[in-house]
Every structure is written in C-alpha cells, then in structure tokens.
Coordinates of C-alpha atoms in Angstrom, one line a residue:
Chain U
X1 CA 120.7 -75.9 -43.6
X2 CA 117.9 -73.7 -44.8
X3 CA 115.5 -71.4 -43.0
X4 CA 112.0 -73.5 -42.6
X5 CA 110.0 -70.2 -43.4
X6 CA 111.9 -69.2 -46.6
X7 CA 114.9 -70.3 -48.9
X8 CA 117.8 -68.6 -47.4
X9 CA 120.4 -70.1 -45.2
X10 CA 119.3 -70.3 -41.5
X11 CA 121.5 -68.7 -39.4
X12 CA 119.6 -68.8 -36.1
X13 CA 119.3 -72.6 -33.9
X14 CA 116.4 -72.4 -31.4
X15 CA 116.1 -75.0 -29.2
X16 CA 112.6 -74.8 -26.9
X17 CA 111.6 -77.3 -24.0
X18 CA 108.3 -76.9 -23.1
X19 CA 106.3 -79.6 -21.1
X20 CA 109.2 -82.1 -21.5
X21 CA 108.9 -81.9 -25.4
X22 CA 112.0 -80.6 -27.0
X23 CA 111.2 -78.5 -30.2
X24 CA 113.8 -77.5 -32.5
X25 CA 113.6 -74.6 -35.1
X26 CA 116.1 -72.9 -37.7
X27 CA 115.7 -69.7 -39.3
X28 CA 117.3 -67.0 -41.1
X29 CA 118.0 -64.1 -39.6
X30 CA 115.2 -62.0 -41.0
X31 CA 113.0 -64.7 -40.3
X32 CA 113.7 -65.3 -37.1
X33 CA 113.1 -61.7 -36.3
X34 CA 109.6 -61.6 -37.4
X35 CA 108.6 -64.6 -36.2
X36 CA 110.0 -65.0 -33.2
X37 CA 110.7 -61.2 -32.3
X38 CA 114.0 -61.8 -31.7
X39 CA 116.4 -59.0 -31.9
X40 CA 119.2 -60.3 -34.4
X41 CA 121.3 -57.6 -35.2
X42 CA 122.9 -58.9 -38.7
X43 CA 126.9 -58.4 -38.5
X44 CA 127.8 -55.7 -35.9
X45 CA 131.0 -53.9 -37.6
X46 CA 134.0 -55.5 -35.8
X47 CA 134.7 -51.8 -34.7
X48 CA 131.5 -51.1 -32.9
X49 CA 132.0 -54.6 -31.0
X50 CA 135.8 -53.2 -30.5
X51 CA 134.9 -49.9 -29.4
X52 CA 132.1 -51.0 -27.2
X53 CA 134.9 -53.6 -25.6
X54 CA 137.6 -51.0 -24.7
X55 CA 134.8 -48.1 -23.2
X56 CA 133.5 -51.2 -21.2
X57 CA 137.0 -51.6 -20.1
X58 CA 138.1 -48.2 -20.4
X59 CA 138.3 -47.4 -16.3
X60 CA 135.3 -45.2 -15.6
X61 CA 136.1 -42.2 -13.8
X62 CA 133.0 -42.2 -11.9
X63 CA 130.9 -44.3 -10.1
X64 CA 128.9 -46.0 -13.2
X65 CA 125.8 -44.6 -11.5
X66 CA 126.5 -41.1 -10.2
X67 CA 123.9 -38.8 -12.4
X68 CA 124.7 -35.5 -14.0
X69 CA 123.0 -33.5 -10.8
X70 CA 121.4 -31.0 -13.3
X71 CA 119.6 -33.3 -16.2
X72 CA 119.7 -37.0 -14.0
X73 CA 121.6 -38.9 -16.7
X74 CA 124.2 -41.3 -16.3
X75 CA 127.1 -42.6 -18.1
X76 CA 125.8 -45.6 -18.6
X77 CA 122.0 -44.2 -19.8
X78 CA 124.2 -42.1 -22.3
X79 CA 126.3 -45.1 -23.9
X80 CA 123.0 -47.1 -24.2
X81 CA 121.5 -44.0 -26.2
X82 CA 124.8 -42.0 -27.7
X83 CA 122.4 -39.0 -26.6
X84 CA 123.5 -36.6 -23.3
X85 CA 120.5 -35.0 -21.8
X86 CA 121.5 -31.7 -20.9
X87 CA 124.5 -29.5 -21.7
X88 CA 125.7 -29.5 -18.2
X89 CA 126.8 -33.3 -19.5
X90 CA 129.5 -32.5 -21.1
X91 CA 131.3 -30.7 -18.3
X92 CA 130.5 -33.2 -15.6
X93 CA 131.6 -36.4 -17.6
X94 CA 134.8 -35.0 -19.0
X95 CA 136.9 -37.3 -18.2
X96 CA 134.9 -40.5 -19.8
X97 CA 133.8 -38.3 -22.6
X98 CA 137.8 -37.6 -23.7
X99 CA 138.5 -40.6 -25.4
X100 CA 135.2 -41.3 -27.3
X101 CA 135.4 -37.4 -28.4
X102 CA 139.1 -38.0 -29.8
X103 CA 137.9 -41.2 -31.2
X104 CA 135.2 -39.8 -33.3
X105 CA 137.3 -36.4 -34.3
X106 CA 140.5 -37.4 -35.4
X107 CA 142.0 -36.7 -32.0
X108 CA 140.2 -33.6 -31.4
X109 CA 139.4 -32.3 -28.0
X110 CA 138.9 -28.4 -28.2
X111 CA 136.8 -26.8 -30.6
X112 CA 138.0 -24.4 -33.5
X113 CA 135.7 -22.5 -35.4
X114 CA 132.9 -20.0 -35.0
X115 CA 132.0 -18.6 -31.5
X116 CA 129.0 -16.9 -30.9
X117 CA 128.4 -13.1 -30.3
X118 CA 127.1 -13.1 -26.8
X119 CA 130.1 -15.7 -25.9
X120 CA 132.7 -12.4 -27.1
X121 CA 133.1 -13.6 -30.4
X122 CA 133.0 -11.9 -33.5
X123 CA 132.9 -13.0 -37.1
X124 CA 136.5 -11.0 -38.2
X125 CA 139.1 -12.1 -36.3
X126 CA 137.4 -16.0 -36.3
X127 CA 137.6 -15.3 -40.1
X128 CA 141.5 -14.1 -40.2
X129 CA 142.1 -17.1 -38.4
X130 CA 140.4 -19.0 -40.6
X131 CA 141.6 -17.9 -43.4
X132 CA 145.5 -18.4 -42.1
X133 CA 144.7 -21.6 -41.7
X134 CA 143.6 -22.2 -44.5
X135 CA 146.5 -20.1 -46.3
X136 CA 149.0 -22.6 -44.3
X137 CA 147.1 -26.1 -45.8
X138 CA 146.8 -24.5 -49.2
X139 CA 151.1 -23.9 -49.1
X140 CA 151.4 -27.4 -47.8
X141 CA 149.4 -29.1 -50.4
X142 CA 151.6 -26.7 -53.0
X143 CA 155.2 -27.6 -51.3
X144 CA 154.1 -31.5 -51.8
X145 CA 152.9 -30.7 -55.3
X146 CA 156.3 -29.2 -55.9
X147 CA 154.4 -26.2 -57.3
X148 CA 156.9 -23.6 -56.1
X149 CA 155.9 -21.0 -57.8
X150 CA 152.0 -20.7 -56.4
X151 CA 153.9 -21.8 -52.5
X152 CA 155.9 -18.7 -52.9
X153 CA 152.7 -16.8 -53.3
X154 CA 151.3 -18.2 -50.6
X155 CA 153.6 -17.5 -48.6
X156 CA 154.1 -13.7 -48.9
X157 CA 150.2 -13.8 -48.4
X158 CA 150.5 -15.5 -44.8
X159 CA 153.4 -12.9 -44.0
X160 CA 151.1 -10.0 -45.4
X161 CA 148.4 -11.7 -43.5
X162 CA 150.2 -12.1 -40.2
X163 CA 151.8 -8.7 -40.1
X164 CA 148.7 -6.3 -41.6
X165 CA 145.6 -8.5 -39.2
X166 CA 143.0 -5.8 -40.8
X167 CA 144.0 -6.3 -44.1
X168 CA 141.8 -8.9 -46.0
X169 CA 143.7 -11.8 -47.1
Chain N
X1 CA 102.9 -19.9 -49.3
X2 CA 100.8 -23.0 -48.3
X3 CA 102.3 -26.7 -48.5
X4 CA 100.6 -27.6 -51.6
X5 CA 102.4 -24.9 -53.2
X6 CA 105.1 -26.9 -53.2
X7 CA 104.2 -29.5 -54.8
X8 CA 103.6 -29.0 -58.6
X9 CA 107.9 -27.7 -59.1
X10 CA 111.5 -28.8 -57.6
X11 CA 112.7 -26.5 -55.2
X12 CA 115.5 -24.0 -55.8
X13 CA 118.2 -26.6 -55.1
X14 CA 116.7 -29.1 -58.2
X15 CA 117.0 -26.5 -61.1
X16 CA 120.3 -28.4 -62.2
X17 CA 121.7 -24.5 -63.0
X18 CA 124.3 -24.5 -60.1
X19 CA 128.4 -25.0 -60.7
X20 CA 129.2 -28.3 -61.9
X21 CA 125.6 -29.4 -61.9
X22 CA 126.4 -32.4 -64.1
X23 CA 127.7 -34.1 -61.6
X24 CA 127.0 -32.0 -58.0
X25 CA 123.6 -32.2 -57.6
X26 CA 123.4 -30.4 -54.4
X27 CA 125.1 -28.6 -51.6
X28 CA 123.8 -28.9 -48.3
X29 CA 125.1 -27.4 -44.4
X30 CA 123.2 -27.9 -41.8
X31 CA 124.1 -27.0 -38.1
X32 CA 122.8 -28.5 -35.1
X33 CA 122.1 -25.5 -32.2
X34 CA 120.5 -26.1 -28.7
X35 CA 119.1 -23.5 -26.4
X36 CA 120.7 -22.7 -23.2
X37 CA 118.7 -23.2 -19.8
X38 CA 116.7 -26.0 -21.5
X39 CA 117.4 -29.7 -21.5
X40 CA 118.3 -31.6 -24.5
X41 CA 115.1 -33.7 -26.0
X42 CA 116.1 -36.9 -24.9
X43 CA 115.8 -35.2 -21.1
X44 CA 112.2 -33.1 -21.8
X45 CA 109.1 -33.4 -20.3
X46 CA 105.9 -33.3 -22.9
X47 CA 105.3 -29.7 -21.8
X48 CA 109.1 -28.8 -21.6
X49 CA 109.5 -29.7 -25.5
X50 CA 106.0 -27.7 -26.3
X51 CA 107.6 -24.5 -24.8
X52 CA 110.5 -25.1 -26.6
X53 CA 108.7 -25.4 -29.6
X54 CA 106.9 -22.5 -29.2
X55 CA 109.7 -20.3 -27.9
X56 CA 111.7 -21.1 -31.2
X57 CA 108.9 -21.0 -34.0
X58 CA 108.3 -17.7 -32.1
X59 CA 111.7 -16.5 -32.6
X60 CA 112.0 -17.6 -36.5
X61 CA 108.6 -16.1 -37.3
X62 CA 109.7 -12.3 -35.6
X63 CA 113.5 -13.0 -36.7
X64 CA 112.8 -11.8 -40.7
X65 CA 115.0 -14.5 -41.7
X66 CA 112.7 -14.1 -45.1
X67 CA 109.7 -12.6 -46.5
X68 CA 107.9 -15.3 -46.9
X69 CA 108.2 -18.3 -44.0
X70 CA 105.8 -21.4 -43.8
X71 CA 106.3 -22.7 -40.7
X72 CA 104.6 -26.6 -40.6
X73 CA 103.8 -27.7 -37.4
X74 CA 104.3 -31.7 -37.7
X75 CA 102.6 -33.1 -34.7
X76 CA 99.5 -31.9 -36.5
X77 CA 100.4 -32.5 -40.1
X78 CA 99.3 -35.4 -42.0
X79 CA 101.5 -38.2 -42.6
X80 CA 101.2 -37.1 -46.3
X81 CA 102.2 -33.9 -46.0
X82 CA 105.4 -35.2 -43.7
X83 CA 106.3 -38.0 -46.3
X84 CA 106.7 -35.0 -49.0
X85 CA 108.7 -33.1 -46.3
X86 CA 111.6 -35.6 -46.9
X87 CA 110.8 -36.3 -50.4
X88 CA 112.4 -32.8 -50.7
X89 CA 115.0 -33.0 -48.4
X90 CA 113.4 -30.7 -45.8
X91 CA 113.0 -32.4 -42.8
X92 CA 114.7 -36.0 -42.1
X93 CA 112.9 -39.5 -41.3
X94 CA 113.7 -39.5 -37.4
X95 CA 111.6 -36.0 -37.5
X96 CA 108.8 -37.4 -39.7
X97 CA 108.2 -40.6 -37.5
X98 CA 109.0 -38.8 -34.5
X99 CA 106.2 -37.7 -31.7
X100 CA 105.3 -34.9 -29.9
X101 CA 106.2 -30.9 -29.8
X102 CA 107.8 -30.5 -33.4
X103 CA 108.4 -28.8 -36.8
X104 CA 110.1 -27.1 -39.4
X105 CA 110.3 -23.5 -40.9
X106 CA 110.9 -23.4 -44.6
X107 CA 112.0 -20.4 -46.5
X108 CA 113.7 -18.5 -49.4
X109 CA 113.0 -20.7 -51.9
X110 CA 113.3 -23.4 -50.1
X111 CA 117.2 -23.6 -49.9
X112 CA 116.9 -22.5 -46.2
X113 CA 114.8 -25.3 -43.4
X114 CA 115.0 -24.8 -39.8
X115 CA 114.0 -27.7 -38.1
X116 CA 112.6 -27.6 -34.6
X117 CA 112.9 -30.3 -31.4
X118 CA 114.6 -33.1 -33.9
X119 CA 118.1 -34.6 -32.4
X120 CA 118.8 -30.5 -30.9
X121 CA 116.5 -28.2 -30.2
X122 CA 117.2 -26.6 -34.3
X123 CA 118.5 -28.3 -36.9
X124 CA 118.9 -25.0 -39.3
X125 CA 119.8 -26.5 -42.9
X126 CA 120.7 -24.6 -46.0
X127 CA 120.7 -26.4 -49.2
X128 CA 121.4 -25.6 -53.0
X129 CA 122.2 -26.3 -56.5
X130 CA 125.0 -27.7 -57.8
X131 CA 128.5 -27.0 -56.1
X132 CA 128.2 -24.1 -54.1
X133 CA 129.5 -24.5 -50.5
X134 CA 130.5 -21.2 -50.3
X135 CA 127.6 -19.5 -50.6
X136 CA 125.6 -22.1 -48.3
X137 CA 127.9 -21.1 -45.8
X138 CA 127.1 -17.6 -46.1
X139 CA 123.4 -18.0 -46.1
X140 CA 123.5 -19.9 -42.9
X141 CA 126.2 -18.3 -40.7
X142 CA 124.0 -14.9 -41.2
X143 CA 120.7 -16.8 -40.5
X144 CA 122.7 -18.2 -37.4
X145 CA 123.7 -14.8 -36.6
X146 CA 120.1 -13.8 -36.8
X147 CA 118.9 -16.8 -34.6
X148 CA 121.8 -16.4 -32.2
X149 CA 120.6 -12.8 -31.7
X150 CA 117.4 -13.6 -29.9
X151 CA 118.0 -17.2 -28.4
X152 CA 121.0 -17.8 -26.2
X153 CA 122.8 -21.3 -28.2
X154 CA 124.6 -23.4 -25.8
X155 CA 128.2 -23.1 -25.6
X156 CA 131.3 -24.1 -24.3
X157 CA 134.8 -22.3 -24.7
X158 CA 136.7 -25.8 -25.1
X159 CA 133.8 -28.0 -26.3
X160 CA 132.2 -25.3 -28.4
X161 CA 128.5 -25.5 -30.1
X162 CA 127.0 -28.2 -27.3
X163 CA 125.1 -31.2 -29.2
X164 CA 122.5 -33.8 -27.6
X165 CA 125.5 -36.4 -29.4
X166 CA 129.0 -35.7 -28.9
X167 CA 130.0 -36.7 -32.7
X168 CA 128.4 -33.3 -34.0
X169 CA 130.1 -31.2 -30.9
X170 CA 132.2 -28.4 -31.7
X171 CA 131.0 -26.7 -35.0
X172 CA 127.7 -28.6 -35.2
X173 CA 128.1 -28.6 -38.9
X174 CA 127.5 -31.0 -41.3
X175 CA 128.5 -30.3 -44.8
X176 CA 127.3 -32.9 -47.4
X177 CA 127.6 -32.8 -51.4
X178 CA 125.3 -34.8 -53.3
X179 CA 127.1 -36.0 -55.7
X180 CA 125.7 -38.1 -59.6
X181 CA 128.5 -40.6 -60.3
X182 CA 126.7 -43.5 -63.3
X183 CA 129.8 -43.1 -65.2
X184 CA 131.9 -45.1 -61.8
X185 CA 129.1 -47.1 -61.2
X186 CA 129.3 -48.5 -65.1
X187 CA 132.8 -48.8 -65.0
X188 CA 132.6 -50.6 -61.8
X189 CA 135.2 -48.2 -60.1
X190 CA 132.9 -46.8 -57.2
X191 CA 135.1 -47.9 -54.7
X192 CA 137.6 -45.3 -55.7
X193 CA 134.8 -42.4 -54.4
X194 CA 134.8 -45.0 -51.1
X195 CA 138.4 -44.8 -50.8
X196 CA 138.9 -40.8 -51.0
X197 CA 136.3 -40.7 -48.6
X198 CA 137.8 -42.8 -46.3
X199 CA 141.3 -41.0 -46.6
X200 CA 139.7 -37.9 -45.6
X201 CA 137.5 -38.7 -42.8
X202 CA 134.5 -38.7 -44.5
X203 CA 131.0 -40.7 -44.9
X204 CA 129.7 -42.3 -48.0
X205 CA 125.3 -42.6 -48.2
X206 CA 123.0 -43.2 -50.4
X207 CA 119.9 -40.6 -51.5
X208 CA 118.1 -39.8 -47.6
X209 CA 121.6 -39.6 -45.8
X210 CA 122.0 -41.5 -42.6
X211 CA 120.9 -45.1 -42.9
X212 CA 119.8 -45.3 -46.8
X213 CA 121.2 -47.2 -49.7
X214 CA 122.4 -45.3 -52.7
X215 CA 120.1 -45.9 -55.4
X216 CA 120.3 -43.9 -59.1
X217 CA 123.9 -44.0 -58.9
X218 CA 123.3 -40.9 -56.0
X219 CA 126.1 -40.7 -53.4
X220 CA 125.9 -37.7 -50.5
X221 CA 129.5 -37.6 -49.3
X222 CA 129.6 -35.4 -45.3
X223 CA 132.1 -34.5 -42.8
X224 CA 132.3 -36.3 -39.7
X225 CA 134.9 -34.3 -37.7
X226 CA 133.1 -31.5 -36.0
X227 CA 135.7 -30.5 -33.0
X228 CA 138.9 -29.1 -33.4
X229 CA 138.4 -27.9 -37.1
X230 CA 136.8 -24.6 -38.6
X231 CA 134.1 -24.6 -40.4
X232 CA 136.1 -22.7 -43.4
X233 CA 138.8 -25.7 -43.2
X234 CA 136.1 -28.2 -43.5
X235 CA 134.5 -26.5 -46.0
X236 CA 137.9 -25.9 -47.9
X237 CA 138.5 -29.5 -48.1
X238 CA 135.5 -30.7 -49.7
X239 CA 135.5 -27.6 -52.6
X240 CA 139.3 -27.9 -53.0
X241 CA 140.0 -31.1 -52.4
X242 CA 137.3 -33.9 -52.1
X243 CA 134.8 -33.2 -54.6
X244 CA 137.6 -32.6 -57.2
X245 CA 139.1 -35.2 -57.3
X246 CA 135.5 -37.2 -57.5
X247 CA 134.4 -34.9 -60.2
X248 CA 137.4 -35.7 -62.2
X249 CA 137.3 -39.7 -60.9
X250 CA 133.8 -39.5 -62.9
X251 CA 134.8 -37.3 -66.2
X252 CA 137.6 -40.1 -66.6
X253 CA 135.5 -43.0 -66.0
X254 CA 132.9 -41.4 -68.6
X255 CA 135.7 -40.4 -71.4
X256 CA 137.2 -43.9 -70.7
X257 CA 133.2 -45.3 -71.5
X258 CA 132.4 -43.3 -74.2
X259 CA 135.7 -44.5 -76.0
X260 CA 135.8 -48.0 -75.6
X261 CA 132.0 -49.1 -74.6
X262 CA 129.9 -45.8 -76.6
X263 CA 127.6 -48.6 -78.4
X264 CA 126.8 -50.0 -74.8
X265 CA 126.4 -46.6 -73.4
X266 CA 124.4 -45.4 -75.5
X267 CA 122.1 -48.9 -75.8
X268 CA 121.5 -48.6 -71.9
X269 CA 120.6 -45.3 -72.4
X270 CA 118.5 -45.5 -75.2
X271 CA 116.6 -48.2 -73.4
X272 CA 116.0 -46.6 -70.2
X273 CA 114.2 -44.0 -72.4
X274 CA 112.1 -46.4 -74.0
X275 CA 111.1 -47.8 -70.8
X276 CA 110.0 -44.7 -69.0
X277 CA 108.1 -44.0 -72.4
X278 CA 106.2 -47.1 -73.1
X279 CA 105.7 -48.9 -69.3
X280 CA 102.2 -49.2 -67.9
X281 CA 103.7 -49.3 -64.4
X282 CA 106.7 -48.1 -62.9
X283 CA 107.9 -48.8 -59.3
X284 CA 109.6 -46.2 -57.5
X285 CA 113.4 -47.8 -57.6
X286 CA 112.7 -48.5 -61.4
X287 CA 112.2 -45.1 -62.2
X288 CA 115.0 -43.8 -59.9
X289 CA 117.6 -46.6 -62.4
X290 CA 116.6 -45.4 -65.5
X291 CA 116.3 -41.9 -65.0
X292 CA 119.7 -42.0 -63.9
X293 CA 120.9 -43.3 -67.1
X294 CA 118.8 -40.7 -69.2
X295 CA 120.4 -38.2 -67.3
X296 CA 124.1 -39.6 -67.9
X297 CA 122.3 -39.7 -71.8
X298 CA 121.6 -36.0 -71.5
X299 CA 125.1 -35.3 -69.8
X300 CA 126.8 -37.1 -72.7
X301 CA 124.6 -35.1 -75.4
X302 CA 122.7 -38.7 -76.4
X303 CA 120.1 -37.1 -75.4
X304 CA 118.6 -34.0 -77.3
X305 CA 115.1 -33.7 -76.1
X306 CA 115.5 -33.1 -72.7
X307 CA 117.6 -30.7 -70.2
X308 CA 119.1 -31.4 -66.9
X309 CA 116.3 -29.4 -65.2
X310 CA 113.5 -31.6 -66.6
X311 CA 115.4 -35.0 -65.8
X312 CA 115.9 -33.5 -61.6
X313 CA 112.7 -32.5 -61.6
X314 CA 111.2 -35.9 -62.3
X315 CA 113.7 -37.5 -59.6
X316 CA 111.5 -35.8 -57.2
X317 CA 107.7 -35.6 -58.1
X318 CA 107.8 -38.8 -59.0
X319 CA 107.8 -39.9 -55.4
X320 CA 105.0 -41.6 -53.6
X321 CA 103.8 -38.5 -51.2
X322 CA 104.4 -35.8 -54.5
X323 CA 102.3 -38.2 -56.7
X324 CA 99.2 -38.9 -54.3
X325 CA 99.2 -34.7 -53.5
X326 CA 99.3 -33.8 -57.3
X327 CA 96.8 -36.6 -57.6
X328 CA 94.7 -35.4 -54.6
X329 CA 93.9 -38.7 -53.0
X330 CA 95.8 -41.9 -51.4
X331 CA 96.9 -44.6 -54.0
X332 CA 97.7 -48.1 -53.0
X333 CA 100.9 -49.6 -54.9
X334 CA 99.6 -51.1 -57.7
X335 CA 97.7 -47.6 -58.5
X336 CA 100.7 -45.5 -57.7
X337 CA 102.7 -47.5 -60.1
X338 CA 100.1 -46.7 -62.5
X339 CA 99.7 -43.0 -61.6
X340 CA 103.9 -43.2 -61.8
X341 CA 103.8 -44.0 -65.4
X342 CA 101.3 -42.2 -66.3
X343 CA 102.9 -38.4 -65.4
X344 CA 106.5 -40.3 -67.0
X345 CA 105.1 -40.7 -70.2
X346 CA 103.5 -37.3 -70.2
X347 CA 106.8 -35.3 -69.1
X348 CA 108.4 -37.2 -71.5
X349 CA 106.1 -36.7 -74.6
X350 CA 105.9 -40.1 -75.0
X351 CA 103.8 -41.6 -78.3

C-alpha cells in the first residue's frame, strides 16, 4: 500500500472515529509525522530497545522516585534524558549507574588517567604510569606479531622503567 | 581579532600541511570539564547558568591561555555568525540552536575553542592539521592545567572527571581523526573502515560528528570509552593502531584503482573539475562530491594546477554562512547556488 500524501510505502494505519464516521488513513512514516505530528521514531536499533528492556528490568536499587537530595533528579528523570543534574548524582545512584557505566566502557568502572592538581595529582607519575602501560600493550602487540627482536626491547625498557621511576622512559 | 576576520581564510587546522595530510584531514581532542559547587545545565536556573557563564569567560579571558582570545557571546550573536561557528568546527549544532547563558572562546589560530554552558559547563577542544594527536594532547592538557588552576573541575577518585552524561565520565576526552577515504568509497570497501572501528570500540560519522551523514567521502572516527583508560592509551591506539591501518586500507584501495580502473579514475576526476568550472549553480552537497574527487585528482598527481591547501580551503568557504558573510548579505537558495559557483569558478581559474 502506498502513502496517500506521497509515493513511498505507507507504513503507518490510522484508524479515526469521530461522530460515528470511521475514517481510515495510511501514510509513510515521514508523512505521517508531519501531518499528523505523530512521533514515529523510524527503526529503533534492536540494542537500544534491548538495553532499554533489561534497565527497565534491571532491579532498581532505589525507590524509582527517591531524588538526588542535592540537584532533585531522579533515576527515572535521568534515563528519560541520559543527562544527571548535578555531580552529587553519581555518588548517590551508584548502584543503578554500575551496569550502564560498564555497558558503555567496555566493563569499566574506575577511572584511569589524568587527575587534577588540587585533587593531589601531578602530571609525572600519572605519565610514568602511562607510559608503562603503554610499554606493556606495545610488547603484547610485538609477542603476537612474533617480532621478538623489538619485544625484547621493550621489555628491558619496562624493567628500566619499573626499577629507575625518575628516569624517562 | 573580530569574527569577520575569520572569514576570508581556513583556519590553522585546514592548511593540508600536517603529517599524513593526504588522507588525515584533521586531529581533534576535546574534554568535557564541569565546575564544582555548581549544578550541571540540565539542573540550572536562568541566572544560575548566566553566573556560570560569566565566572568561566572571566577565567579564560585573565587565564593568558593566548595573546589574542575572541570570546563570542552566542545568546547575542546572530544566527549568521553561529552558522559559521560550526562551519569551522568551532562550536557544535546543540550549542548553536541552544538558548540562554552561552559561548565560546576561540584562540591560537584557531586550533584551540573553549566552549562554554554546552552539554558541561566547558567543552575545551583543540583541533589541528593532519595526524597530529600528540601534539593536540599537549596543547590541551596545559590549557587544562591553566583552567584547572583557577576553577575547581569536578571530580571523583573512582569516577574521575564528572560529566552531565555518564558515557564521557572518567577522562572526559574525546579524540576524533578526520579522516579522507574516496579511494574505499570507489572501491566499494568502506565497510572495512566500519569494521576496524567496531573491533576497537570506536564510532564511525560523517563531516559535523554526532548525528550527520558522511558526505565527500569524510569519515571522523572517536573513542567512546572514557572510564578506565588513560588518555595516553587511548590516544596510543588511534596513532599506532587505528588510523594505520585505515591509512594503509585507503593507499591499497587507491594502488589497486589506479592499476586496474586509472581511465575511470581519472574520467571522474577530470569531470568533477569540469563541473566546478563551467556550472552556473552549485548546491552545497554537489560541491562537497566533486571536490572530493579533485582532491583524490590532486592526491594521485592528476591534478597539476591545484595544491591540497587550495582544494581544503574551498571545502569550507564554500558553505552557506562563509558565502553570505564574504558576500555581506542573506541569500536565499537559488542565489546562494549562484553565489556558490560563482567564487568556484574564480578559485579555480575557470575560462
């Protein structure tokens, strides 16, 4: 069947009774959201309608309407908008935040990288760390590669690393 | 510096000079910071978000992050003026369309934009030529420093760098390589860029970032995994790793053309050149196609009479908000295609 308003396939059935009369109308998606403001969201990933499935089955921790005492929000506000509103949030919904956080980073729950002055951090030993780290992907990429020769290398600069910390690398 | 200094040259980031600028077009790292003691912009008041705004402009204007700084306030600027903004990459679309308490300092050259009350409180963005993710890195984590100085970023030991959405907790950065790939797109092999992506985590767009369609054969490749990596391991994947391998994916796919289809090449790029040198009207997305293939016929040496620099620079004034400034006044489409032409011809020295 094709849309009434244009060519393409209608997707969208509506069906009105008004008065008695029964009024039928079939449009395309784009169609149908113009002219009868509907909001048609064309093909939701199968993984958004997945993910939004299991976090509405997930077992919320809290009450789905205790607010973050500090900004107001609630869980449910923050799923509706994917946007907390205060930094307090993260703290207080821990426990429902976990699994979306390890969700979106590869299983990740504590953060790695740079921490700022005022928080005791400085740039050097962030950076030795860093750089070990990288040291330690850059010899496991070589090992798979079977490039013995450059792992060898990298591996007396992680010892020189490890056992000299001021040293650069 | 004044806005409409801006508008008759491509930024530092354009010049086609950096590493691999054949194919890397640009190297961009932005990170998202939000003050402490405030709430996060979905949570503020009117006159919350104008002290924000104030606080923070304050604090890049005293920091010295540069010699010269425009700041652009954008609940006052035109809706010219903030179309050009993400023409060059300065500010995103949320932030143009948005309302209220906002704006964006722009400095050195513009490879360095702070922008103010978007998604977080600063959005502080460095972005430059060609393959260079090193030196982005640099530039910001200093300017960071500098900011971090006077304001007091939220934090938090486990979660790290606190974002108004959790998927850019942790580092806050986003690291994205934009990247010219014809020679996959002619050989019909784009899906192998779609593929490395996806085995490393990372997002595939189009010319704008979030939300656009690539168009010119443009692809911007970013990081999605903000928490429990370092910014020098994410970083370290895309220089040693990622971009590689799509850099080498593309010199394969153009030896492979040039062997067995040169006459076809060379046709398509030979007529793309005629076209930008004889049409009367050119839309937009036209202009975007075929200067994509001139500058795969400039890459290949087809081309003689034109450089790499030339070629990036009309990518970009050739947009709708560059064209009405450098023309002074507000052209409806049929006038803009006209006006687009028009300047084509001329850069190109057409007859």
């Amino acid at each position: 069947m094709k849309c009434e308003k244009c060519n393409k396939p209608a997707t969208i059935h509506l069906t009105e009774i008004q008065g008695g009369k029964k009024t039928e109308k079939h449009l395309c998606e784009q169609c149908a959201a113009e002219a009868e403001g509907l909001p048609v969201k064309a093909h939701t990933p199968i993984n958004e309608l997945l993910t939004n499935f299991v976090l509405a089955h997930s077992g919320l921790s809290k009450e789905p309407g205790t607010a973050c005492p500090q900004c107001g929000i609630t869980w449910g506000e923050f799923r509706q908008t994917g946007l907390f509103g205060c930094e307090q949030d993260y703290a207080f919904f821990d426990k429902d935040l976990s699994p979306l956080l390890q969700r979106a980073h590869e299983g990740a729950t504590h953060h790695l990288g740079k921490v700022p002055a005022r928080q005791g951090g400085t740039n050097v030993p962030v950076k030795r760390q860093l750089d070990l780290t990288r040291l330690r992907k850059e010899l496991a990429r070589a090992v798979e590669a079977e490039d013995y020769e450059r792992a060898a290398k990298l591996r007396d600069q992680i010892r020189q690393a490890e056992a000299n910390p001021d040293s650069p690398s | 510096m004044k806005l409409s200094d801006l508008t008759s040259q491509a930024g530092e980031w354009l010049r086609g000079s950096g590493p691999m600028s054949e194919i890397v077009i640009s190297s961009r790292i932005r990170l998202a910071r939000n003050i402490s003691g405030h709430p996060f912009l979905a949570r503020c008041t009117r006159h919350q978000r104008q002290a924000l705004e104030h606080k923070i402009r304050d604090t890049i204007l005293t920091a010295n992050l540069s010699l010269r700084t425009l700041y652009v306030d954008l609940e006052a600027a035109p809706e010219i003026d903030r179309q050009l903004l993400v023409e060059r990459h300065l500010i995103s679309k949320p932030h143009k369309d948005a309302e209220g308490a906002r704006g964006v300092a722009i400095a050195e050259n513009e490879t360095l934009a702070i922008m103010v009350n978007e998604e977080d409180h600063l959005r502080i963005q460095v972005l430059r030529s060609g393959l260079q993710l090193e030196e982005a890195w640099e530039q910001i984590n200093a300017v960071d420093d500098q900011l971090e100085a006077a304001l007091d970023f939220a934090f938090h030991p486990r979660f790290g760098y606190l974002t108004a959405c959790p998927t850019n907790v942790g580092t806050g950065i986003r690291v994205s390589v934009m990247l010219h790939l014809p020679g996959l797109k002619l050989a019909g092999e784009i899906e192998k860029v779609f593929r490395a992506a996806k085995d490393m985590r990372l997002a595939v767009r189009g010319l704008y970032g979030e939300g656009t369609e690539a168009t010119g054969d443009f692809y911007q490749v970013s990081n999605q995994t903000t928490l429990g990596r370092s910014e020098d391991d994410i970083i370290s994947d895309f220089r040693n790793v990622v971009i590689p391998k799509i850099i080498e994916y593309e010199h394969q796919a153009r030896r492979a053309l040039m062997s067995e289809r040169a006459v076809a090449v060379e046709d398509r790029v030979c007529r793309a050149l005629g076209l930008l040198r004889s049409a009367r009207l050119l839309s937009a997305e036209e202009t975007l196609a075929m200067l994509s293939h001139v500058r795969l016929g400039v890459n290949l040496g087809r081309v003689k009479d034109l450089d790499l620099s030339k070629v990036n620079e009309l990518f970009l004034l050739t947009q709708d908000a560059h064209l009405q400034k450098l023309l002074g006044k507000k052209l409806d489409e049929e006038a803009l295609a006209a006006a687009r032409a028009d300047y084509v011809r001329r850069r190109l020295g057409a007859a």
